[in-house]
Coordinates of C-alpha atoms and ligand atoms in Angstrom, one line a residue:
X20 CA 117.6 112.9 100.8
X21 CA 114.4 114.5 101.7
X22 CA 111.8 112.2 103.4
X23 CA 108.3 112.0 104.1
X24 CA 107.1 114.1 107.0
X25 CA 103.9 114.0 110.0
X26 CA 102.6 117.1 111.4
X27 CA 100.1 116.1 114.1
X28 CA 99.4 119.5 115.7
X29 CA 96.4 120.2 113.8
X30 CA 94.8 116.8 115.1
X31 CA 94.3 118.1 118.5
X32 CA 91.2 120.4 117.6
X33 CA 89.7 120.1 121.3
X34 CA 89.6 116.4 121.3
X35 CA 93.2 115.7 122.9
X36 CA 95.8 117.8 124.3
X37 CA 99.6 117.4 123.2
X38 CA 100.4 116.9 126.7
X39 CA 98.0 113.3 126.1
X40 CA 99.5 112.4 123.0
X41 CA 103.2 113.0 124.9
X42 CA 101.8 111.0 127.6
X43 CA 101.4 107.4 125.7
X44 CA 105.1 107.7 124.1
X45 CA 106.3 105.8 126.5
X46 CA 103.9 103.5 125.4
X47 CA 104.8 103.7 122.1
X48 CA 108.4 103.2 122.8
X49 CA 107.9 99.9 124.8
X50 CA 105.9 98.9 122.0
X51 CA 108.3 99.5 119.9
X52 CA 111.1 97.6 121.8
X53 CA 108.6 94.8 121.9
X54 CA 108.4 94.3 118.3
X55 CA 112.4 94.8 118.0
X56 CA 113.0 92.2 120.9
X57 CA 110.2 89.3 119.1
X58 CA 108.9 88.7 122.3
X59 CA 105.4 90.3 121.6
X60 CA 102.1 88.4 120.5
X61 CA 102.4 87.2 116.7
X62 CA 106.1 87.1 117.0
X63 CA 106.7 84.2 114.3
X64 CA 105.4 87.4 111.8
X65 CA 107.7 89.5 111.9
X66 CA 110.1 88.9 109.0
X67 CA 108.8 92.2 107.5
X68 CA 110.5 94.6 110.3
X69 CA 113.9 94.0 108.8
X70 CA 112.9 93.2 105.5
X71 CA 114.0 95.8 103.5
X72 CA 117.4 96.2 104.6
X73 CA 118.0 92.4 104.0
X74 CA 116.6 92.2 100.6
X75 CA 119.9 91.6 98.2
X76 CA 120.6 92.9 95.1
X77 CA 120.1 89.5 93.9
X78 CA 117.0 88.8 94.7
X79 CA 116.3 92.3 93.0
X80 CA 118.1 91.3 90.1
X81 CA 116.4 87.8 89.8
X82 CA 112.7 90.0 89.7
X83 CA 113.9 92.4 87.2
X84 CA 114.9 89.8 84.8
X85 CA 111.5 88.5 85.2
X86 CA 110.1 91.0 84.9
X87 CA 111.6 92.0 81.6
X88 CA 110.7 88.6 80.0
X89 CA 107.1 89.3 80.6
X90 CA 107.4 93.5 79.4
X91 CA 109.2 91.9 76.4
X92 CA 106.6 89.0 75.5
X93 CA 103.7 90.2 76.7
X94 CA 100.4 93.0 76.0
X95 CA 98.9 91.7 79.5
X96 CA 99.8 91.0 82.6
X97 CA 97.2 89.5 85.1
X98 CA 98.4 89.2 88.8
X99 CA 96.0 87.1 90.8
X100 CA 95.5 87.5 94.1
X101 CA 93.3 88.8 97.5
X102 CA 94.2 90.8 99.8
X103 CA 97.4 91.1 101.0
X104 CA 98.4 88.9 98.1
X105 CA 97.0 92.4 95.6
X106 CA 97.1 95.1 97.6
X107 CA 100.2 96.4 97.7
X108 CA 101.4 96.2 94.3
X109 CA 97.8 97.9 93.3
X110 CA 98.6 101.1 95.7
X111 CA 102.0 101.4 94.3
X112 CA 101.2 100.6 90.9
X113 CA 98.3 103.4 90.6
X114 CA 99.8 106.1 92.7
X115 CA 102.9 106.0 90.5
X116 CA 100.8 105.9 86.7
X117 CA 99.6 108.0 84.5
X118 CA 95.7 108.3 85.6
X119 CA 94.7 107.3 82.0
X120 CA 97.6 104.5 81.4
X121 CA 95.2 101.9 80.4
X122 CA 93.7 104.0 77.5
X123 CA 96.9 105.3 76.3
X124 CA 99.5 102.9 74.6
X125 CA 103.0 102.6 75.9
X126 CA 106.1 100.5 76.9
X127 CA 105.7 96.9 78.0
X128 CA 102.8 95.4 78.9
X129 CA 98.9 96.4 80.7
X130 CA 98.7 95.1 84.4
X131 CA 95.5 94.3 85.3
X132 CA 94.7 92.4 88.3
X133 CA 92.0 89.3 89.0
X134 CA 91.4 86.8 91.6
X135 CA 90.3 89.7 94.0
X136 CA 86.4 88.7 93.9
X137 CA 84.1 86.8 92.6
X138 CA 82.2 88.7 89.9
X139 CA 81.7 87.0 86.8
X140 CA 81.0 89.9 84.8
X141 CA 84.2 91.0 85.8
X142 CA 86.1 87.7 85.4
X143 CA 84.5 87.3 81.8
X144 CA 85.0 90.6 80.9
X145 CA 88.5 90.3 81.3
X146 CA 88.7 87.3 79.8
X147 CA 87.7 89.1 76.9
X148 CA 90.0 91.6 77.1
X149 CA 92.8 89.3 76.5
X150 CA 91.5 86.8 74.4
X151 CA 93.5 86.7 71.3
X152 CA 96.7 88.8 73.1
X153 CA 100.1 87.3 74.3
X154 CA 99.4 87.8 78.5
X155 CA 101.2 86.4 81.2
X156 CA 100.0 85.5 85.3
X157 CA 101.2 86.1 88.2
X158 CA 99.6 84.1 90.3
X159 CA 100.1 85.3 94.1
X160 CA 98.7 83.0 96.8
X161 CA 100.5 82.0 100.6
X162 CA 98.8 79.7 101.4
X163 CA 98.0 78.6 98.3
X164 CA 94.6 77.9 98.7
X165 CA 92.2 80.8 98.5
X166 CA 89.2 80.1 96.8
X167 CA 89.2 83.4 94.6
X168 CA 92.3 83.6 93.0
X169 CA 92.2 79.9 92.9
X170 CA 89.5 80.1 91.0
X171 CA 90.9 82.9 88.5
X172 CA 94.3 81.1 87.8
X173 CA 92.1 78.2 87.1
X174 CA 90.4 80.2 84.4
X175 CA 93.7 82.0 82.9
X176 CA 95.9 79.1 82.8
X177 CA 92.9 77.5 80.7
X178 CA 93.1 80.2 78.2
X179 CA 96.5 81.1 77.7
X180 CA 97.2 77.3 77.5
X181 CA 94.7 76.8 74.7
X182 CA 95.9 80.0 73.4
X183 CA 99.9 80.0 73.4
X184 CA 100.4 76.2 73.9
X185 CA 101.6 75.0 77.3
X186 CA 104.6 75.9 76.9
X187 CA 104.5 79.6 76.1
X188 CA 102.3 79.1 79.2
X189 CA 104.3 77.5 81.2
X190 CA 107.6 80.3 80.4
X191 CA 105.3 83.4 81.3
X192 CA 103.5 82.3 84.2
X193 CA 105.2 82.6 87.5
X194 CA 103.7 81.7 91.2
X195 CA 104.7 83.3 94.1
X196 CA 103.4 81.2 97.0
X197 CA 104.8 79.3 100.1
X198 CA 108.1 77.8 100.2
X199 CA 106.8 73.9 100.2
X200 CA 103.2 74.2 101.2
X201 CA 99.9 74.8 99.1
X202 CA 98.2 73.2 96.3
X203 CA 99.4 76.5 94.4
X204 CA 103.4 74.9 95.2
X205 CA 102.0 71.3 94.0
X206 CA 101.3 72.7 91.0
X207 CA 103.9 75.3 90.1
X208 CA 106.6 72.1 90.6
X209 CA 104.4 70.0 88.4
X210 CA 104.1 72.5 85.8
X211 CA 108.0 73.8 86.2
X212 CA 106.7 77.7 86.7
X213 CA 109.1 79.9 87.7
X214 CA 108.3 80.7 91.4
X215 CA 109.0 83.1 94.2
X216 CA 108.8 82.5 98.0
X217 CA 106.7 84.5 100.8
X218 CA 108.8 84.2 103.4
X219 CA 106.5 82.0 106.3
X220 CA 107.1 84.8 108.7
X221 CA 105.6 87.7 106.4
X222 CA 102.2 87.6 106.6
X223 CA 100.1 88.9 103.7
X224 CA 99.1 92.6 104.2
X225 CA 103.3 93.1 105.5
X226 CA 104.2 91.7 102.2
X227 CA 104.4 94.9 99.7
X228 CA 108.1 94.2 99.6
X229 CA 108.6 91.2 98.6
X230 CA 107.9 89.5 95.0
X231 CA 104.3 89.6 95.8
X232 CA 104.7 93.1 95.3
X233 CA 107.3 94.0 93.7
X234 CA 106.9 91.3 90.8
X235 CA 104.1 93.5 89.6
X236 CA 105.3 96.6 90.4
X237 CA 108.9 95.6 88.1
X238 CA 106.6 94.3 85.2
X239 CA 104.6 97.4 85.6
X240 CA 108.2 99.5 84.7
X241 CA 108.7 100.8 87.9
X242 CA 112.1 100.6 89.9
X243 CA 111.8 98.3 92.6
X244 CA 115.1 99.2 93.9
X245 CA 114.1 102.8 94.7
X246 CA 111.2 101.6 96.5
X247 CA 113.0 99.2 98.7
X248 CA 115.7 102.3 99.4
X249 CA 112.6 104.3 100.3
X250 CA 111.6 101.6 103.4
X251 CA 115.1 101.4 103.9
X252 CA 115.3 104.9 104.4
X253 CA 112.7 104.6 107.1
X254 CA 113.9 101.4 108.5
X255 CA 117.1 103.0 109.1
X256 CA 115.7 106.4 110.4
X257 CA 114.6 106.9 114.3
X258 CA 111.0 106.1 115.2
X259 CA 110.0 109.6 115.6
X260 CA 107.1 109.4 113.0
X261 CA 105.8 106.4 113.7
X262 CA 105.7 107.2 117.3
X263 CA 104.0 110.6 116.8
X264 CA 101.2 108.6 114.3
X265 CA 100.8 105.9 116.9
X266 CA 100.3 108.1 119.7
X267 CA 98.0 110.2 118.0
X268 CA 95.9 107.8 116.7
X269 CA 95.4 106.1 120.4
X270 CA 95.1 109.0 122.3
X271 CA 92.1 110.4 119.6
X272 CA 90.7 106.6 120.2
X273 CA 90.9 106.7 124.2
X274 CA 89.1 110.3 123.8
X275 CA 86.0 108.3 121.6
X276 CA 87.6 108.9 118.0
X277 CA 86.7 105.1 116.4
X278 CA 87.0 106.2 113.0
X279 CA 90.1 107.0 111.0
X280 CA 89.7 108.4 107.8
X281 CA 92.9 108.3 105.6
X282 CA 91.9 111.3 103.0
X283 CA 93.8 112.4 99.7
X284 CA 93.9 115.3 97.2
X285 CA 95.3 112.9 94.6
X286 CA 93.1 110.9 93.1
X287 CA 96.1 108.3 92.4
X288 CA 96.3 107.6 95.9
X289 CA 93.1 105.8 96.2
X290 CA 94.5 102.3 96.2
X291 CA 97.3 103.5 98.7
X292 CA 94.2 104.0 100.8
X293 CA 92.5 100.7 100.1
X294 CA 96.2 98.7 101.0
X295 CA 96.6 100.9 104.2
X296 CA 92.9 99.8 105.3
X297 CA 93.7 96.2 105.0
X298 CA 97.0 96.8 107.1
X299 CA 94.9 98.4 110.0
X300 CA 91.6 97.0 109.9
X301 CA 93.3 93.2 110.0
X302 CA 95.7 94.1 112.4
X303 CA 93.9 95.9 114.8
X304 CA 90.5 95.3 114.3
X305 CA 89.9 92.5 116.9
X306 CA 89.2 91.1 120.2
X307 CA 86.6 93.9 120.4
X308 CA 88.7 96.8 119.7
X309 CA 90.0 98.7 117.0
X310 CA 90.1 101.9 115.1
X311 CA 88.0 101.2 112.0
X312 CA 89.8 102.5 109.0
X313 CA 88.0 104.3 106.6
X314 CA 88.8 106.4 103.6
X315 CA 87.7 109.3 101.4
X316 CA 88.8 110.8 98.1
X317 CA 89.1 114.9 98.3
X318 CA 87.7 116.8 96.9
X319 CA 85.7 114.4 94.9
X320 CA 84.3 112.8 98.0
X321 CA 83.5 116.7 100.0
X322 CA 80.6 116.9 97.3
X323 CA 79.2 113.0 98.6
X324 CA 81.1 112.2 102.2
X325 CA 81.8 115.9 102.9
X326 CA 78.4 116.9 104.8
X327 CA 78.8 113.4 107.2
X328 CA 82.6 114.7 107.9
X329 CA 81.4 118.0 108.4
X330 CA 78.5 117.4 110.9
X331 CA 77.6 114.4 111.5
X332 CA 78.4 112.0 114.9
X333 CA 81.6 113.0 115.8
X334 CA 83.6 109.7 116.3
X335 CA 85.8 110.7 113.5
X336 CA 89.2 111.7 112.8
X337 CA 91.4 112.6 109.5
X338 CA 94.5 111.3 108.2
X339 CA 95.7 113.7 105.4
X340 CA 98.0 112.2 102.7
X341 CA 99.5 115.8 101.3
X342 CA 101.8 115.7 97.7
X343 CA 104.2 118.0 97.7
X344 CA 104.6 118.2 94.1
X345 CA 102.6 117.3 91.4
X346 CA 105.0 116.1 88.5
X347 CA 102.7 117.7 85.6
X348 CA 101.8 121.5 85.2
X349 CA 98.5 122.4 84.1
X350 CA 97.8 126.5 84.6
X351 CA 94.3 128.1 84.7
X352 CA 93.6 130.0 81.6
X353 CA 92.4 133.5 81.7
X354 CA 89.0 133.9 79.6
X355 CA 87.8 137.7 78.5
X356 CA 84.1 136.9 79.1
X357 CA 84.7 135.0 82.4
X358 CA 81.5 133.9 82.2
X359 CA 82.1 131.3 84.6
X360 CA 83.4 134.0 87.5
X361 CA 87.0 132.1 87.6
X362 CA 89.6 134.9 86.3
X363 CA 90.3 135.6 90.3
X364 CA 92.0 132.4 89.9
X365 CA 93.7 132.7 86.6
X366 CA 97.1 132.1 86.0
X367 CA 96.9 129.6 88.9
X368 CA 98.3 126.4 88.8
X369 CA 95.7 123.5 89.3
X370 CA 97.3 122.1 92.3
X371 CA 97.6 125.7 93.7
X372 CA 93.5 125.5 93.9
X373 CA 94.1 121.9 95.0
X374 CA 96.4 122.7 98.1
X375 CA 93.8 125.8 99.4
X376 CA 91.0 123.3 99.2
X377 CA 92.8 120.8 101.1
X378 CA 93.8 123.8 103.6
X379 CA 90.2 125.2 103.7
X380 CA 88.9 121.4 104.2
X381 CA 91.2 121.1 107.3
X382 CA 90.5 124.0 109.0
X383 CA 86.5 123.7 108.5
X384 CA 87.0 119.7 110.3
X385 CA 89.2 121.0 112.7
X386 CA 86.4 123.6 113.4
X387 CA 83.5 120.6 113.0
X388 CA 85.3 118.4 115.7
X389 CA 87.3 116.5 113.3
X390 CA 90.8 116.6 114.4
X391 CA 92.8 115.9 111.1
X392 CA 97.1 115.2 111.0
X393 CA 99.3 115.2 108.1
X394 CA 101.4 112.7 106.5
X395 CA 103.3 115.0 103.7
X396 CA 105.1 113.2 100.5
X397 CA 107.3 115.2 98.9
X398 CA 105.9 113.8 95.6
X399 CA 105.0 110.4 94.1
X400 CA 107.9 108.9 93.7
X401 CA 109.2 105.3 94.1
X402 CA 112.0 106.5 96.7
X403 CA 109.0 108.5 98.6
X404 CA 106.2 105.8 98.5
X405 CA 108.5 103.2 99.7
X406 CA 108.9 105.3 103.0
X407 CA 105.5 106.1 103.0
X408 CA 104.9 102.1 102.9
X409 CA 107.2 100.9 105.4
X410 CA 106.3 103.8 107.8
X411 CA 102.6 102.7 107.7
X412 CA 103.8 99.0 108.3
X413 CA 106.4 99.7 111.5
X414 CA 103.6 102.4 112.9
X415 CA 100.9 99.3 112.6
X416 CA 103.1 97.2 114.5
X417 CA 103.6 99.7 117.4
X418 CA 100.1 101.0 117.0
X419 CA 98.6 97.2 117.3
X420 CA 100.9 96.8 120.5
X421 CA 99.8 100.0 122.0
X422 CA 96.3 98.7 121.5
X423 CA 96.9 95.2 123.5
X424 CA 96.6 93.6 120.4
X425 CA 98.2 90.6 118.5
X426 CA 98.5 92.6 114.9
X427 CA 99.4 90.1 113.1
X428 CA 97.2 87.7 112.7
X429 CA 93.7 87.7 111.5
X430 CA 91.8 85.0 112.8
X431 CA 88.4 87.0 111.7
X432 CA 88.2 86.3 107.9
X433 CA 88.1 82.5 108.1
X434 CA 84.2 83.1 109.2
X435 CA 82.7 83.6 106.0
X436 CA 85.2 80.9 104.3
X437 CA 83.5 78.4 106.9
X438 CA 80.3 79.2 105.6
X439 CA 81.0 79.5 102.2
X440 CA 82.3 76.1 102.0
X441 CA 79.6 75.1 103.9
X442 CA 77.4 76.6 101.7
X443 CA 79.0 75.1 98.0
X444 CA 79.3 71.5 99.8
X445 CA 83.3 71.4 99.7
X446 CA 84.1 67.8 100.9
X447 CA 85.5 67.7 104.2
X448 CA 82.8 70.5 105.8
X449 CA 79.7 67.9 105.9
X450 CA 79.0 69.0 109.3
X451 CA 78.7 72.6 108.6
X452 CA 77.1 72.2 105.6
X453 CA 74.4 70.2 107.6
X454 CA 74.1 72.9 110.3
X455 CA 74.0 75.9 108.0
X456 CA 71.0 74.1 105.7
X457 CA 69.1 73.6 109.3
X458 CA 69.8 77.4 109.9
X459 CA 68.7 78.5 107.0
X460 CA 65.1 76.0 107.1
X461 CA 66.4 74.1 104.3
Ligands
PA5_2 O1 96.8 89.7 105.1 C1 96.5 88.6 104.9 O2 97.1 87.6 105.4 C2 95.3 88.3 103.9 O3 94.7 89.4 103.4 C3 95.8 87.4 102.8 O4 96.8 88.2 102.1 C4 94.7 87.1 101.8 O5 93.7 86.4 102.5 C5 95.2 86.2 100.7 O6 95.8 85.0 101.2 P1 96.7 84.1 100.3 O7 97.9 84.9 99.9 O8 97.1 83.0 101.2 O9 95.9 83.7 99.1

């Protein structure tokens, strides 16, 4: 079975030596005994380290047949949720479809997600979009209480409820929440939804591999079972890569590198991006530290981010995300004119222009300043993007250690809640809500 790969050579450009990097495994390796022996900060979180390996083919089987009642019944599929409670099964979701899935037709049902902001174009324009279809919720909440998709499922249940009845509703909604606590529990047992559990010692952004992702992933027609052999592959494996990553990454951050930037060729790998910034920027970003997490979409993003990469302050390093193979073929054509100068590439294959830009791109950072590793995938596959996941996951957690931080909580984002509440008058925050009208001369 091949595996995913990480070539951190090329990230030394100047900025470190190997000899550094080599230095912090030790480091690394205590870290990594730390999170094995639950003895570190944020030990009642770690139920995702031996997640995979644990999951049974039950539970598997019990989210497959699921997920076929809601591909058999259903044109849409919205799963609501924030953060750790989306992310995931967005990454795997897009880096496994067909670019243009939503404007093509096909087997089982559209997932489209909501409850991840607060627009209300985009909440009504969805709402259009299935008014008048069969759909289906997942509603995905751990605590159960989280004012955005709270608001959504509040919205959707309305409709399909005044569309299908509430008892069509009630078949094809299912809630994945907390075992006993949350309003989102309340009401699941009230309304007899079919529900799924988040274990109380996975937190949110560790969660991928559990219903919260692969619910939507399953209903999306993807095989859940290869992914979870994927992180078990890694689970399984020696720590080698995760070490390397986690060295790397701290010694370019002891040497002034504050910004990570996870780049990809593949445009499908955008939201793998998006779910990898949420696992490091909440787990690391705090108590004054932290690598900031950053992403960029090559080449797309050469021709808008390119120049700052390039040239500008360097506090910067890259991540590459490199796929093997493309699974479609598309060859450059050969034109008699050549008008457009590009027969010296004829007979090419796309991704063969693809791989010499990412090449060229590396070498002219490396030359910038801009040390850059690799993270190869043979190709975008279930098997290869659940090792890519649970490799990012275990690295975090020795990464986060490494960095003298608790990674797994995130006591940060309940800031803006405070003042939100504050701000709409929800009972119980009187005080704040009198202190933030002072503040703001109201
Ligand atoms: O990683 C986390 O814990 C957060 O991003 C949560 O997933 C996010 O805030 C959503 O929380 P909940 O699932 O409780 O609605």
């Amino acid at each position: 079975m091949k595996k995913i790969g990480i070539d951190n050579v090329a990230a030394l450009g100047g900025s470190v030596n190997l000899a550094e990097v080599e230095a912090l495994k030790p480091a690394a390796v205590e870290a990594a005994e730390l999170l094995e022996s639950g003895k570190g900060a944020g030990n009642d979180f770690l139920g995702w380290l031996h997640l995979p390996g644990s999951i049974t083919d039950a539970e598997l089987a019990s989210i497959e047949a699921t997920a076929a009642r809601l591909r058999q019944d259903c044109e849409f599929v919205i799963a609501i949720g924030i953060g750790g409670s989306y992310l995931g099964a967005k990454a795997v979701i897009d880096a496994l479809s067909d670019s243009f899935a939503a404007y093509k037709s096909g087997k089982g049902p559209k997932v489209v997600f909501a409850g991840n902001n607060i627009g209300e174009d985009y909440t009504a324009e969805l709402m259009d979009l299935v008014k008048g279809h069969r759909f289906g919720i997942i509603v995905i909440s751990k605590s159960g209480t989280t004012t955005e998709p709270a608001i959504a499922f509040r919205l959707f249940k309305e409709l399909l409820e005044q569309q299908e009845g509430k008892e069509f509703a009630s078949r094809h909604i299912v809630a994945i929440t907390d075992a006993h606590r949350g309003a989102l529990r309340s009401l699941a047992t009230q309304e007899g939804y079919d529900t799924y559990v988040i274990p109380d010692n996975v937190g949110g952004r560790f969660s991928v591999l559990t219903p919260v992702g692969l619910l939507p992933i399953a209903v999306a027609g993807f095989d859940i079972r290869e992914l979870v052999a994927g992180a078990v592959d890694i689970e399984k494996g020696d720590n080698e890569m995760m070490y390397t990553y986690a060295q790397t990454r701290n010694a370019l951050y002891r040497a002034g590198k504050k910004i990570e930037i996870l780049v990809n060729f593949c445009p499908k790998l955008h939201n793998l991006a998006e779910w990898w910034k949420q696992l490091y920027g909440e787990s690391e970003g705090k108590d004054g530290k932290g690598i900031f997490p950053a992403s960029v979409d090559f080449t797309t993003d050469l021709h808008s981010m390119g120049q700052w990469i390039q040239d500008g302050e360097r506090t910067i390093f890259e991540t590459v995300l490199t796929v093997g193979e493309p699974a479609l073929e598309v060859v450059i054509p050969t034109d008699d004119a050549d008008l457009d100068g590009l027969n010296y590439i004829a007979g090419k294959r796309v991704d063969q222009v693809n791989k010499m830009a990412e090449l060229g791109t590396r070498l002219a950072h490396v030359d910038g300043g801009v040390p850059n590793m690799v993270i190869s995938i043979p190709a975008l596959t279930e098997r290869y993007i659940g090792q890519l996941l649970y490799f990012f996951e275990k690295a975090c957690g020795i990464s986060g250690y490494m960095l003298g931080v608790n990674p797994f909580n995130q006591p940060g984002v309940e800031a803006y809640k405070k003042n939100m509440f504050a701000l709409l008058g929800k009972p119980g925050y009187e005080e704040a809500t009198r202190a933030i009208n002072a503040r703001l001369g109201k």
